[in-house]
Short mmCIF file of C-alpha atoms in Angstrom, two decimals:
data_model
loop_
_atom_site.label_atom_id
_atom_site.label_comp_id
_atom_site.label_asym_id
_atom_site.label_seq_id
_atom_site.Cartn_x
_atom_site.Cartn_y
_atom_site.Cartn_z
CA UNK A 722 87.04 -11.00 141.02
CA UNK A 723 87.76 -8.59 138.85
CA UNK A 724 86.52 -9.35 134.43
CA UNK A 725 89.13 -9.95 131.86
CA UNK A 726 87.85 -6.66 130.50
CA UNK A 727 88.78 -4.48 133.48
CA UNK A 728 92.54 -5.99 133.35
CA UNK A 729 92.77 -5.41 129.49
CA UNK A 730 91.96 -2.18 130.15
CA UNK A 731 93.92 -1.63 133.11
CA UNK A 732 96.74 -2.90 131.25
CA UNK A 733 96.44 -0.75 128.43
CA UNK A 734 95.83 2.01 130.53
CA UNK A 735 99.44 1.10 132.24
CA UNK A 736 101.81 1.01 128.73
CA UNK A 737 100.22 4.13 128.01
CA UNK A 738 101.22 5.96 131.12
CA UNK A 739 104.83 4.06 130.87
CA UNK A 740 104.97 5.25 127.17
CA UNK A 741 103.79 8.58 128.22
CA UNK A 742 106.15 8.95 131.31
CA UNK A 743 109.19 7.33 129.00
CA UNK A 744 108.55 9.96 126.05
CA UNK A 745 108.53 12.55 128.40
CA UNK A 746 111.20 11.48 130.15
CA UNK A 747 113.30 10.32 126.93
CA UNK A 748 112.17 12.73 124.40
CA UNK A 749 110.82 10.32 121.73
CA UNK A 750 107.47 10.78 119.65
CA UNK A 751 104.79 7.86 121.17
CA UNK A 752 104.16 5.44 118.69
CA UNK A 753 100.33 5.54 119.13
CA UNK A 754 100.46 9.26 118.56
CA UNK A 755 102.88 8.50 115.35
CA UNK A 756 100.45 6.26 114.61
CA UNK A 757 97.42 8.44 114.82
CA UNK A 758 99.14 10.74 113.49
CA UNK A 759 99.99 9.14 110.57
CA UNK A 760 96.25 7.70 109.64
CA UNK A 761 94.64 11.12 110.90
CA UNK A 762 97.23 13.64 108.75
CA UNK A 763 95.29 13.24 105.35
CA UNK A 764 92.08 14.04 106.41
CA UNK A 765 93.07 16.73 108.90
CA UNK A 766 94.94 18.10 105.58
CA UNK A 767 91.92 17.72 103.86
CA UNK A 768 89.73 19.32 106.66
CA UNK A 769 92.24 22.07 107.07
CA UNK A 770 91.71 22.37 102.87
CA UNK A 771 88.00 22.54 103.43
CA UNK A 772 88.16 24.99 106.52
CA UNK A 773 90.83 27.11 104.31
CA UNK A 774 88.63 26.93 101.44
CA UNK A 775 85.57 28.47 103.85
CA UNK A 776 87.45 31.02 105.96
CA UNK A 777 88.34 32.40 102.07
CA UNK A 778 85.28 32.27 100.68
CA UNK A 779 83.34 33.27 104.07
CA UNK A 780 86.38 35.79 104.99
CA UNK A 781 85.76 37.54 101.55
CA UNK A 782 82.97 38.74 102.81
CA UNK A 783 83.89 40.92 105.46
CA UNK A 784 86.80 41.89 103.23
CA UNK A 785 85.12 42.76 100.43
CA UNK A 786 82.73 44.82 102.99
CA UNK A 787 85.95 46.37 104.27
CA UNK A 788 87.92 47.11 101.15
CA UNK A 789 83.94 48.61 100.11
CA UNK A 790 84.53 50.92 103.31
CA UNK A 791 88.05 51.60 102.50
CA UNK A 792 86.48 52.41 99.01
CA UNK A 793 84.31 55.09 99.68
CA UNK A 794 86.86 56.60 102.25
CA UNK A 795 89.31 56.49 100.01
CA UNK A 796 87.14 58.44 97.26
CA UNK A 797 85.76 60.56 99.68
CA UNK A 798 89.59 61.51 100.34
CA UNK A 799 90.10 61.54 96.70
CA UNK A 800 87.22 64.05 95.65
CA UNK A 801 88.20 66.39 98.21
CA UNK A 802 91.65 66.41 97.34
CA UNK A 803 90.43 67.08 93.49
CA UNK A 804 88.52 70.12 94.89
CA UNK A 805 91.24 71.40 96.80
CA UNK A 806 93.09 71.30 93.65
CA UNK A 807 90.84 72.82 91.69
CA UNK A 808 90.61 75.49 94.13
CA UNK A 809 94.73 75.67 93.96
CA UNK A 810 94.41 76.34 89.95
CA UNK A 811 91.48 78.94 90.10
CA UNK A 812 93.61 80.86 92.64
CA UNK A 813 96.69 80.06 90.89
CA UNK A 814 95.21 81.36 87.63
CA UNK A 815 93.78 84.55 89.53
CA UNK A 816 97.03 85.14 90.71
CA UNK A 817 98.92 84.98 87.39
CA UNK A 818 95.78 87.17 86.15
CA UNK A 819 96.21 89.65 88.93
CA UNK A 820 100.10 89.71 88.25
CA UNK A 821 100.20 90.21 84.75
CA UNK A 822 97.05 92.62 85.60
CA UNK A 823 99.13 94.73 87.75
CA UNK A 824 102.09 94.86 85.59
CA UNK A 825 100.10 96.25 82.96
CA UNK A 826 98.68 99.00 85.20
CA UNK A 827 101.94 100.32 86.50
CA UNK A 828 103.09 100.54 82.88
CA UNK A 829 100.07 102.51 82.28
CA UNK A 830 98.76 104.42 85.58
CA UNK A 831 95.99 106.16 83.34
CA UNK A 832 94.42 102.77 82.64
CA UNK A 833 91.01 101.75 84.02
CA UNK A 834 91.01 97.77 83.61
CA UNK A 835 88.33 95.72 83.54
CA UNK A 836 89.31 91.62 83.85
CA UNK A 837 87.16 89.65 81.77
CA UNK A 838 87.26 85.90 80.62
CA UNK A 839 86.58 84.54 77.10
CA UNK A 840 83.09 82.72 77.64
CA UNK A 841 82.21 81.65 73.93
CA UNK A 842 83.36 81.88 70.55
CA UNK A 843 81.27 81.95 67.44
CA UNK A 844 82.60 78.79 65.07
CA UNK A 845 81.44 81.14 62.16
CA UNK A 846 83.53 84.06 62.60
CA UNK A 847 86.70 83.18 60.80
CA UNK A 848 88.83 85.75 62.61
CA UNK A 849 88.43 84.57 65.92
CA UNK A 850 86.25 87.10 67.32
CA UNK A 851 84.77 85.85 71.00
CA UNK A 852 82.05 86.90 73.24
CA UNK A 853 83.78 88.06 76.91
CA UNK A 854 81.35 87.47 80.51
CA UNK A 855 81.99 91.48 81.34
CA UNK A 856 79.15 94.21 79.78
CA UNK A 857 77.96 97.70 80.80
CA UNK A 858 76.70 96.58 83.87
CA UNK A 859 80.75 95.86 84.54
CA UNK A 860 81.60 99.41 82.58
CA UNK A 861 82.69 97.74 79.32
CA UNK A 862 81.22 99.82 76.85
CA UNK A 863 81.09 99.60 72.41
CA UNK A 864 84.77 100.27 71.36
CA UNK A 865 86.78 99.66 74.37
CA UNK A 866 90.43 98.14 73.66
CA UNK A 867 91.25 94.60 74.72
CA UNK A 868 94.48 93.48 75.58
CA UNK A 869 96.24 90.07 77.30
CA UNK A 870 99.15 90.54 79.20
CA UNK A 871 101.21 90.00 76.17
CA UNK A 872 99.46 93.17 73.96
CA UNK A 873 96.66 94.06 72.04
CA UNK A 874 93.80 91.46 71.37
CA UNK A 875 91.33 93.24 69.48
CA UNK A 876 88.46 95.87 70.67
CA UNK A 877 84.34 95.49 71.84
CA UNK A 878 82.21 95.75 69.13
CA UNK A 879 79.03 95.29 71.03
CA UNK A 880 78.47 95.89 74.63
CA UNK A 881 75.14 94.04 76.60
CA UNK A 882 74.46 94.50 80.21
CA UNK A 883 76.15 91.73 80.83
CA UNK A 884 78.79 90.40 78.22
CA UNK A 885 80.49 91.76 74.98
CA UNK A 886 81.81 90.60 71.78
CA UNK A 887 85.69 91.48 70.85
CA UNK A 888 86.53 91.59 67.44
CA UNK A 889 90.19 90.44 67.16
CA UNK A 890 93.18 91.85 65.60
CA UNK A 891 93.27 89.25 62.91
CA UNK A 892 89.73 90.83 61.34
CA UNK A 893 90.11 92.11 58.29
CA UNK A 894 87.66 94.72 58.89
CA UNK A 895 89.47 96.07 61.77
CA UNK A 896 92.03 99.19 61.20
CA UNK A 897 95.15 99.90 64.09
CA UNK A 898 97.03 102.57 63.58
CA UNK A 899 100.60 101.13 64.16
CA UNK A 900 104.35 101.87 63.76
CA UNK A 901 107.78 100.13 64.52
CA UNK A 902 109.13 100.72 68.01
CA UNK A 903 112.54 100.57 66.69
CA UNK A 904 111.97 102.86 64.18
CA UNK A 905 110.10 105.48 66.30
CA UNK A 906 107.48 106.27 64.01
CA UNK A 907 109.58 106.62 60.92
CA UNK A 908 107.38 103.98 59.19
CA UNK A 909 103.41 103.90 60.04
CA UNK A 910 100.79 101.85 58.49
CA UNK A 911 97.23 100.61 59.67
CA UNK A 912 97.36 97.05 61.10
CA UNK A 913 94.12 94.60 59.62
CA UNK A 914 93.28 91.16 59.50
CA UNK A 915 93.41 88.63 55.95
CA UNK A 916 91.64 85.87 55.26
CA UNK A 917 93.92 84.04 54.23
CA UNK A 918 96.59 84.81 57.24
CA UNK A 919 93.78 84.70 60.10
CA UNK A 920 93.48 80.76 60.06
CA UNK A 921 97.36 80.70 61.20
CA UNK A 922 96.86 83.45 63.72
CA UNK A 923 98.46 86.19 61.81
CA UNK A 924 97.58 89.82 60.50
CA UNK A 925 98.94 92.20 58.59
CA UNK A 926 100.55 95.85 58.62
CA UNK A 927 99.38 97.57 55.25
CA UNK A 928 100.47 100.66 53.62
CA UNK A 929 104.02 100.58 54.25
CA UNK A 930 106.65 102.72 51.56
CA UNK A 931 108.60 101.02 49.70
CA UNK A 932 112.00 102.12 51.65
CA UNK A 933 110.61 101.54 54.60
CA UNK A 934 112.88 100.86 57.66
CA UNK A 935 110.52 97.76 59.11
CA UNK A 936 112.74 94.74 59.34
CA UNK A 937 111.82 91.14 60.67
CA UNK A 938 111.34 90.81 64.08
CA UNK A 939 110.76 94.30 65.11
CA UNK A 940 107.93 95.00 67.18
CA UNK A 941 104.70 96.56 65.99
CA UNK A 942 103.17 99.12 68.66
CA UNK A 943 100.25 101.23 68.31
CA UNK A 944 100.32 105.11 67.48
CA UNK A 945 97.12 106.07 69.35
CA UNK A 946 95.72 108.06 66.51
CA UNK A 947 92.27 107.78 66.69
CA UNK A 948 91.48 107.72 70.17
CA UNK A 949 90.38 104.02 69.82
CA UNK A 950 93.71 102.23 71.45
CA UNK A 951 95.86 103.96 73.46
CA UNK A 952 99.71 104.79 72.16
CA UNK A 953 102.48 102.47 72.44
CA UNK A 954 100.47 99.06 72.52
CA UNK A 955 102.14 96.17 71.48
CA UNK A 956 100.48 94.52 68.76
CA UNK A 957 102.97 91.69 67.94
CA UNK A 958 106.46 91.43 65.47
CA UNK A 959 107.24 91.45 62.20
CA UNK A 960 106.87 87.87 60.57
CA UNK A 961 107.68 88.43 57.18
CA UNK A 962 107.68 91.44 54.76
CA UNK A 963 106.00 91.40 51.64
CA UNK A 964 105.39 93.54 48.14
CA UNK A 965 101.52 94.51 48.09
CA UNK A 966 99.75 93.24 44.43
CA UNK A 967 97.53 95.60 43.79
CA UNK A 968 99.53 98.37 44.20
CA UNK A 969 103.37 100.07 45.16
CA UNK A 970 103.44 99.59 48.89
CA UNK A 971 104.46 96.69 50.56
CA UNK A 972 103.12 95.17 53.42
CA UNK A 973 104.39 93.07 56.73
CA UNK A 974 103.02 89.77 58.31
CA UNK A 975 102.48 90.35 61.85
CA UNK A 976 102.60 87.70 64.53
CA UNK A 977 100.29 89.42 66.96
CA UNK A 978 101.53 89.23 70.71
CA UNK A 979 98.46 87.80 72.15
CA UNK A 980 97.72 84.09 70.86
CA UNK A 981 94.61 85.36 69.89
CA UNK A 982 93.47 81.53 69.19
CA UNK A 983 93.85 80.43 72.65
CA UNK A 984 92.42 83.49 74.65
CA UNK A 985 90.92 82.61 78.22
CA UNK A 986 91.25 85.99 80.05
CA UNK A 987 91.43 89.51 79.07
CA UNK A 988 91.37 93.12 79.91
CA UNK A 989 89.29 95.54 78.90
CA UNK A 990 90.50 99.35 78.86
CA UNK A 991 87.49 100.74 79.95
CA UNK A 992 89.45 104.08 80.32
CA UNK A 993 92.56 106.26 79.16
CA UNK A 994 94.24 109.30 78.55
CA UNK A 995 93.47 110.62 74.95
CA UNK A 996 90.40 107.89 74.94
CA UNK A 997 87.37 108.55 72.38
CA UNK A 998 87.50 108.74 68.77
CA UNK A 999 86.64 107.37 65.31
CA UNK A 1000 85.25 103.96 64.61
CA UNK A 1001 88.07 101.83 64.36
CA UNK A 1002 86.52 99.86 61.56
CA UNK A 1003 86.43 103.42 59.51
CA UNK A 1004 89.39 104.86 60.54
CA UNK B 304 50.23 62.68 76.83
CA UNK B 305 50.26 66.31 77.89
CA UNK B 306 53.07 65.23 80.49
CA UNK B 307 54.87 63.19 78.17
CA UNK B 308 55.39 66.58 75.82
CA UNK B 309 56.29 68.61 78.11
CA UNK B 310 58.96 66.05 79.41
CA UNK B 311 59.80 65.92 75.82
CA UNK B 312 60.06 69.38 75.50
CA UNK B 313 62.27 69.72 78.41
CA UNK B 314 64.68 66.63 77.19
CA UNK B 315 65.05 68.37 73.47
CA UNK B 316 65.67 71.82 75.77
CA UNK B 317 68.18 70.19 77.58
CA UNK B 318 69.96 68.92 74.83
CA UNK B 319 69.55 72.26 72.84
CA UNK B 320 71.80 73.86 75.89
CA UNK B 321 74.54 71.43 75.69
CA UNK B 322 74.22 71.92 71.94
CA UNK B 323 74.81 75.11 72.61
CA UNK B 324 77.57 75.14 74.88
CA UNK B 325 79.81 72.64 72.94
CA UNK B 326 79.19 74.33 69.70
CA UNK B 327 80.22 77.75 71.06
CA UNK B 328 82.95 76.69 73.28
CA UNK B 329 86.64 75.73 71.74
CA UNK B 330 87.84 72.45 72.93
CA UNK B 331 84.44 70.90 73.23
CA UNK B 332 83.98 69.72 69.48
CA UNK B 333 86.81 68.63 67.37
CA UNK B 334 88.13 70.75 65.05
CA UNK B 335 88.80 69.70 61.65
CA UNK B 336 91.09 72.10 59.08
CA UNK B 337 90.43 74.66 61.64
CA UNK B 338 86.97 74.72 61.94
CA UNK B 339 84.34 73.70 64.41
CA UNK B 340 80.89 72.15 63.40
CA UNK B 341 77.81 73.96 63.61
CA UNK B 342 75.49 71.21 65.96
CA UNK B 343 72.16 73.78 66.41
CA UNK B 344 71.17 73.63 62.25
CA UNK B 345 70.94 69.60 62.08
CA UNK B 346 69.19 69.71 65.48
CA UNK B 347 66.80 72.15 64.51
CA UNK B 348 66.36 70.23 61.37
CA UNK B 349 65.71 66.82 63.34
CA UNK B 350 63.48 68.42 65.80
CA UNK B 351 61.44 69.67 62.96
CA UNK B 352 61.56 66.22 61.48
CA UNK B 353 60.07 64.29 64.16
CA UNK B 354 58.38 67.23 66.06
CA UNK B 355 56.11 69.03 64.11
CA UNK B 356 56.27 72.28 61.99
CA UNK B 357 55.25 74.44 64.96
CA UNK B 358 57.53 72.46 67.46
CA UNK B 359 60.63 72.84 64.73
CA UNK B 360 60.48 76.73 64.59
CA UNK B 361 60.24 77.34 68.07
CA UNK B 362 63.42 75.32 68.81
CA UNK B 363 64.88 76.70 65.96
CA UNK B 364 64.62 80.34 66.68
CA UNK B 365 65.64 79.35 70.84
CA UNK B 366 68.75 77.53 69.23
CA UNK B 367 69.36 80.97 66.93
CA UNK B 368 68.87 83.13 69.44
CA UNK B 369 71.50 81.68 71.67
CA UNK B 370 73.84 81.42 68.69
CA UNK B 371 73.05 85.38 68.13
CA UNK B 372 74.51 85.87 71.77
CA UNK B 373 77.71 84.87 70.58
CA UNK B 374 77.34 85.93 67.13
CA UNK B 375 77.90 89.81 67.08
CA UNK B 376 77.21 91.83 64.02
CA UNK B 377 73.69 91.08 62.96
CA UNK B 378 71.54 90.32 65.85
CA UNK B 379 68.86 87.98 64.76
CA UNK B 380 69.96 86.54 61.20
CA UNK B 381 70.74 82.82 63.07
CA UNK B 382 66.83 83.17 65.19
CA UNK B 383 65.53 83.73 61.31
CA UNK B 384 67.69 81.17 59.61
CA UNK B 385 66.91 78.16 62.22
CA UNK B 386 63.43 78.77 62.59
CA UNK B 387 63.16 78.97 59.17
CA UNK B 388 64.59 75.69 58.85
CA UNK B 389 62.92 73.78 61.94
CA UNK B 390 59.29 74.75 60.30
CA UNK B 391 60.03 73.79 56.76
CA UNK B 392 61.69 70.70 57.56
CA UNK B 393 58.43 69.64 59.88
CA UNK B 394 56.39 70.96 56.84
CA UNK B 395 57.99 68.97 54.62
CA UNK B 396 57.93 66.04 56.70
CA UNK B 397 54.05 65.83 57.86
CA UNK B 398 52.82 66.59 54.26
CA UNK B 399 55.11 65.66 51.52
CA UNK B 400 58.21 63.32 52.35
CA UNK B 401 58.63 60.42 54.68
CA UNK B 402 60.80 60.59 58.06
CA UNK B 403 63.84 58.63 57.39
CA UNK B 404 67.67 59.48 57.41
CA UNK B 405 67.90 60.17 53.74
CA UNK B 406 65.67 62.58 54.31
CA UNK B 407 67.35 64.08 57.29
CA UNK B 408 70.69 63.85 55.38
CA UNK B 409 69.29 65.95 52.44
CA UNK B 410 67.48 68.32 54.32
CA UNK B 411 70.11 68.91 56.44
CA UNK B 412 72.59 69.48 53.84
CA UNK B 413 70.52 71.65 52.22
CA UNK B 414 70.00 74.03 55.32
CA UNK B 415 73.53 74.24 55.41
CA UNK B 416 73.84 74.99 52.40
CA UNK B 417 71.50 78.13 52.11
CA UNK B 418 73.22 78.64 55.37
CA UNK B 419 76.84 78.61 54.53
CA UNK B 420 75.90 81.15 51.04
CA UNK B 421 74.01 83.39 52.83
CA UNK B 422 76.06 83.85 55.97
CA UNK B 423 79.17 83.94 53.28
CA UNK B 424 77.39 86.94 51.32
CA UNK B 425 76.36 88.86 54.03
CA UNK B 426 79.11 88.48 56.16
CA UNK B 427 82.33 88.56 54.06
CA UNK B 428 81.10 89.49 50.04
CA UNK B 429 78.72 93.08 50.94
CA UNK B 430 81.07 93.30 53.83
CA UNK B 431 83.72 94.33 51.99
CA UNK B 432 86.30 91.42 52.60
CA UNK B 433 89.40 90.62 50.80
CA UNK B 434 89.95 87.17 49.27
CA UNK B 435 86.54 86.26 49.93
CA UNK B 436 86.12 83.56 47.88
CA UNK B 437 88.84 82.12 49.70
CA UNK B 438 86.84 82.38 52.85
CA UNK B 439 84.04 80.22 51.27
CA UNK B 440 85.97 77.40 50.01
CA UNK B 441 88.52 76.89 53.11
CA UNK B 442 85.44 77.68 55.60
CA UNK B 443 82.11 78.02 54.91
CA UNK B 444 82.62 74.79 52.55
CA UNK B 445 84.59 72.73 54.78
CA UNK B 446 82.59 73.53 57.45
CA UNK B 447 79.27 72.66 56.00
CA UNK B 448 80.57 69.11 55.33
CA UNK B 449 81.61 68.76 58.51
CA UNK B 450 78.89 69.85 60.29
CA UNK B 451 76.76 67.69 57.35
CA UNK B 452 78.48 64.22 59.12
CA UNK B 453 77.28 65.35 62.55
CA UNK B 454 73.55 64.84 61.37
CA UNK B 455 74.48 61.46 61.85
CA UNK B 456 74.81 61.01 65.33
CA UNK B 457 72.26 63.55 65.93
CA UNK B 458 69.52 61.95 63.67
CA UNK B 459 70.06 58.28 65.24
CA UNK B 460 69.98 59.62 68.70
CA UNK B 461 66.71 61.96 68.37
CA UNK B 462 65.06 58.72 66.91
CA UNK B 463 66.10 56.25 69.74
CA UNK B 464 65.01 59.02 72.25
CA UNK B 465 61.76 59.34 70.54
CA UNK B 466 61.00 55.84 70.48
CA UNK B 467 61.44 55.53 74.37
CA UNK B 468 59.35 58.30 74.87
CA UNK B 469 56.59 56.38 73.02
CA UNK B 470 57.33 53.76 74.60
CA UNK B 471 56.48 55.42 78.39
#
């Protein structure tokens, strides 16, 4: 004979397979699953919290590690896009240099250029005067003319082996010889730095007659006497025209070409035709 | 403590270059009623200050003849001036005043102020200039304030760096 226990069992073992067979065959949810289910869902919720809770604070890990990896690629990528930019803007700027460098040459075929860049500037010099990375190793030598691509920036007033200083066109002990290009040479005066004009960026063209032809806005050019700067320059326009103090002539504000203030590169006129003459600080 | 000076040396070097570099290139310092400070006279007056007479001119005439690269006209005058200042400010400070900012601030100000007259007379009055006097009081003026405040900074910074160094 069989125990009571084995029939229990047995029978239990018999509704379950009925239930099973009926929900299977009926389509309802078993009540001992429901019922499972229903003392079980709370603490699988709270085990799937937990387990949720670890997978984020375990998976932040590896993400953290991978976002690190993505990091550093990322940067990687970055800094070598930066250089190729930089690269871009020092060939872009070459370009514009060579450009405005061969522009200026087929104006002036007699010209012997020398490129240069503005490498310091001395905060005590109140005209502006700078120190260029081009000497006499390069051919630069003590008076040569410096010019931008917009005109005349000023001239070398001492030449090492391997840089120069340019004293600018707003110095007032610098003298241009210069006339009107509108006028064709009807009015000519000697172009110098002030004081009290070099601090805006602006010079002056001195010794003008009274009935002088010069009006606002005309552009200032040089004459060439001298042999320090070759003819027909541009120095910059007429600003403003004023009566001199100390005596009958009057006198015109000049807004040089070059933005003398915000030089970066130059050329220096290391040769041309009528080249060689007085001290343009005498003359 | 024969390494530790030289490592010394070679820091105050260092910083003498970037000095350098910022005061003679636009853009790096701020510039105030269109003028730029002039960083190598209070840092050859603080290296003199907490260096040593000997250790003040040297720096001082490096510092000046780097400036004179730039300068143009009369090679040598800023060599003379700093080094002039870098030994009398050490002078001053081992035998007769005490190392403190006041100090620093005074002699400072004074440097620039035999700096600013001088460089003014020789460079705009016997150079024939108009309007000179203009030049000193919108420049040479303004610009030895200016470069006055900058001592600041410079003084606090020398100090801390010295006090690490003892500290090594």
């Amino acid at each position: 004979m069989r125990s009571t226990r084995f029939k229990v069992m047995m029978s239990i073992i018999i509704i379950l397979l009925i239930i099973m067979v009926l929900a299977m065959a009926i389509g309802f949810s078993a009540p001992q699953s429901s019922a499972m289910g229903a003392a079980t869902t709370p603490i699988q919720a709270i085990g799937a919290q937990i387990s949720a809770s670890f997978n984020d604070f375990f998976g932040a890990f590896s993400k953290v590690n991978r976002l690190e990896e993505e990091n550093a690629q990322l940067k990687k990528e970055l800094q070598k896009r930066n250089e190729e930019l930089i690269e871009f803007y020092q060939f872009k700027q070459q370009n514009e240099q060579m450009k405005d460098y061969l522009g200026i040459r087929d104006l002036h075929p007699d010209f012997t250029f020398e490129p240069a860049r503005v490498i310091s500037r001395d905060p005590t010099n109140r005209f502006y005067a700078f120190t260029i990375d081009k000497g006499t190793m390069a051919g630069v030598s003590k008076h040569d003319p410096v010019r931008n691509a917009d005109g005349l920036v000023g001239y070398v007033i001492e030449a090492a082996p391997t840089y120069s200083v340019v004293m600018t066109v707003l110095d007032g002990g610098i003298n241009i010889g210069a006339m009107s290009y509108r006028t064709l040479g009807a009015d000519t005066g000697i172009v110098s730095g002030d004081i009290t004009l070099s601090k805006d960026g602006l010079c002056r063209l001195n010794f003008l007659p009274q009935d002088c032809k010069i009006a606002v806005g005309d552009l200032i050019i040089t004459t060439g006497i001298g042999g320090i700067f070759p003819k027909d320059m541009p120095i910059g326009t007429v600003k403003e025209i004023k009566q001199n103090q100390s005596d009958i002539s009057v006198y015109a504000v000049i807004q040089p070409a070059a933005d003398i203030r915000e030089l970066r590169d130059v050329f220096v006129i290391t040769h041309f035709d009528g080249q060689g003459g007085i001290d343009p600080e005498e003359e | 403590v024969q390494k530790q000076n030289r490592l010394r040396y070679a820091l105050h070097a260092i910083s003498l270059l970037i000095l350098f570099l910022m005061q003679g290139t636009r853009g790096l310092t701020v510039e105030i009623f269109g003028v730029a400070p002039l960083l190598l006279i209070p840092f050859s007056v603080c290296i003199g200050m907490f260096e040593h007479e000997v250790a003040g001119a040297s720096f001082g005439f490096a510092a000046g003849l780097l400036w004179d690269v730039n300068a143009g006209g009369w090679p040598g005058f800023n060599a003379i001036m700093l080094m002039i200042f870098g030994w009398l400010c050490g002078w001053l400070i081992t035998n007769l005043i005490r190392n403190n900012f006041l100090s620093a601030f005074l002699l400072t100000g004074g440097s620039l102020a035999v700096y600013s007259v001088l460089h003014w007379l020789f460079f705009y009055c016997l150079a024939g200039y108009d309007n000179a006097a203009y030049a000193f009081w919108h420049f040479d003026a303004v610009q030895a304030v200016y470069s006055l405040l900058c001592v600041i900074p410079m003084y606090f910074s020398i100090r801390f760096f010295m006090k690490v160094m003892r500290a090594l």
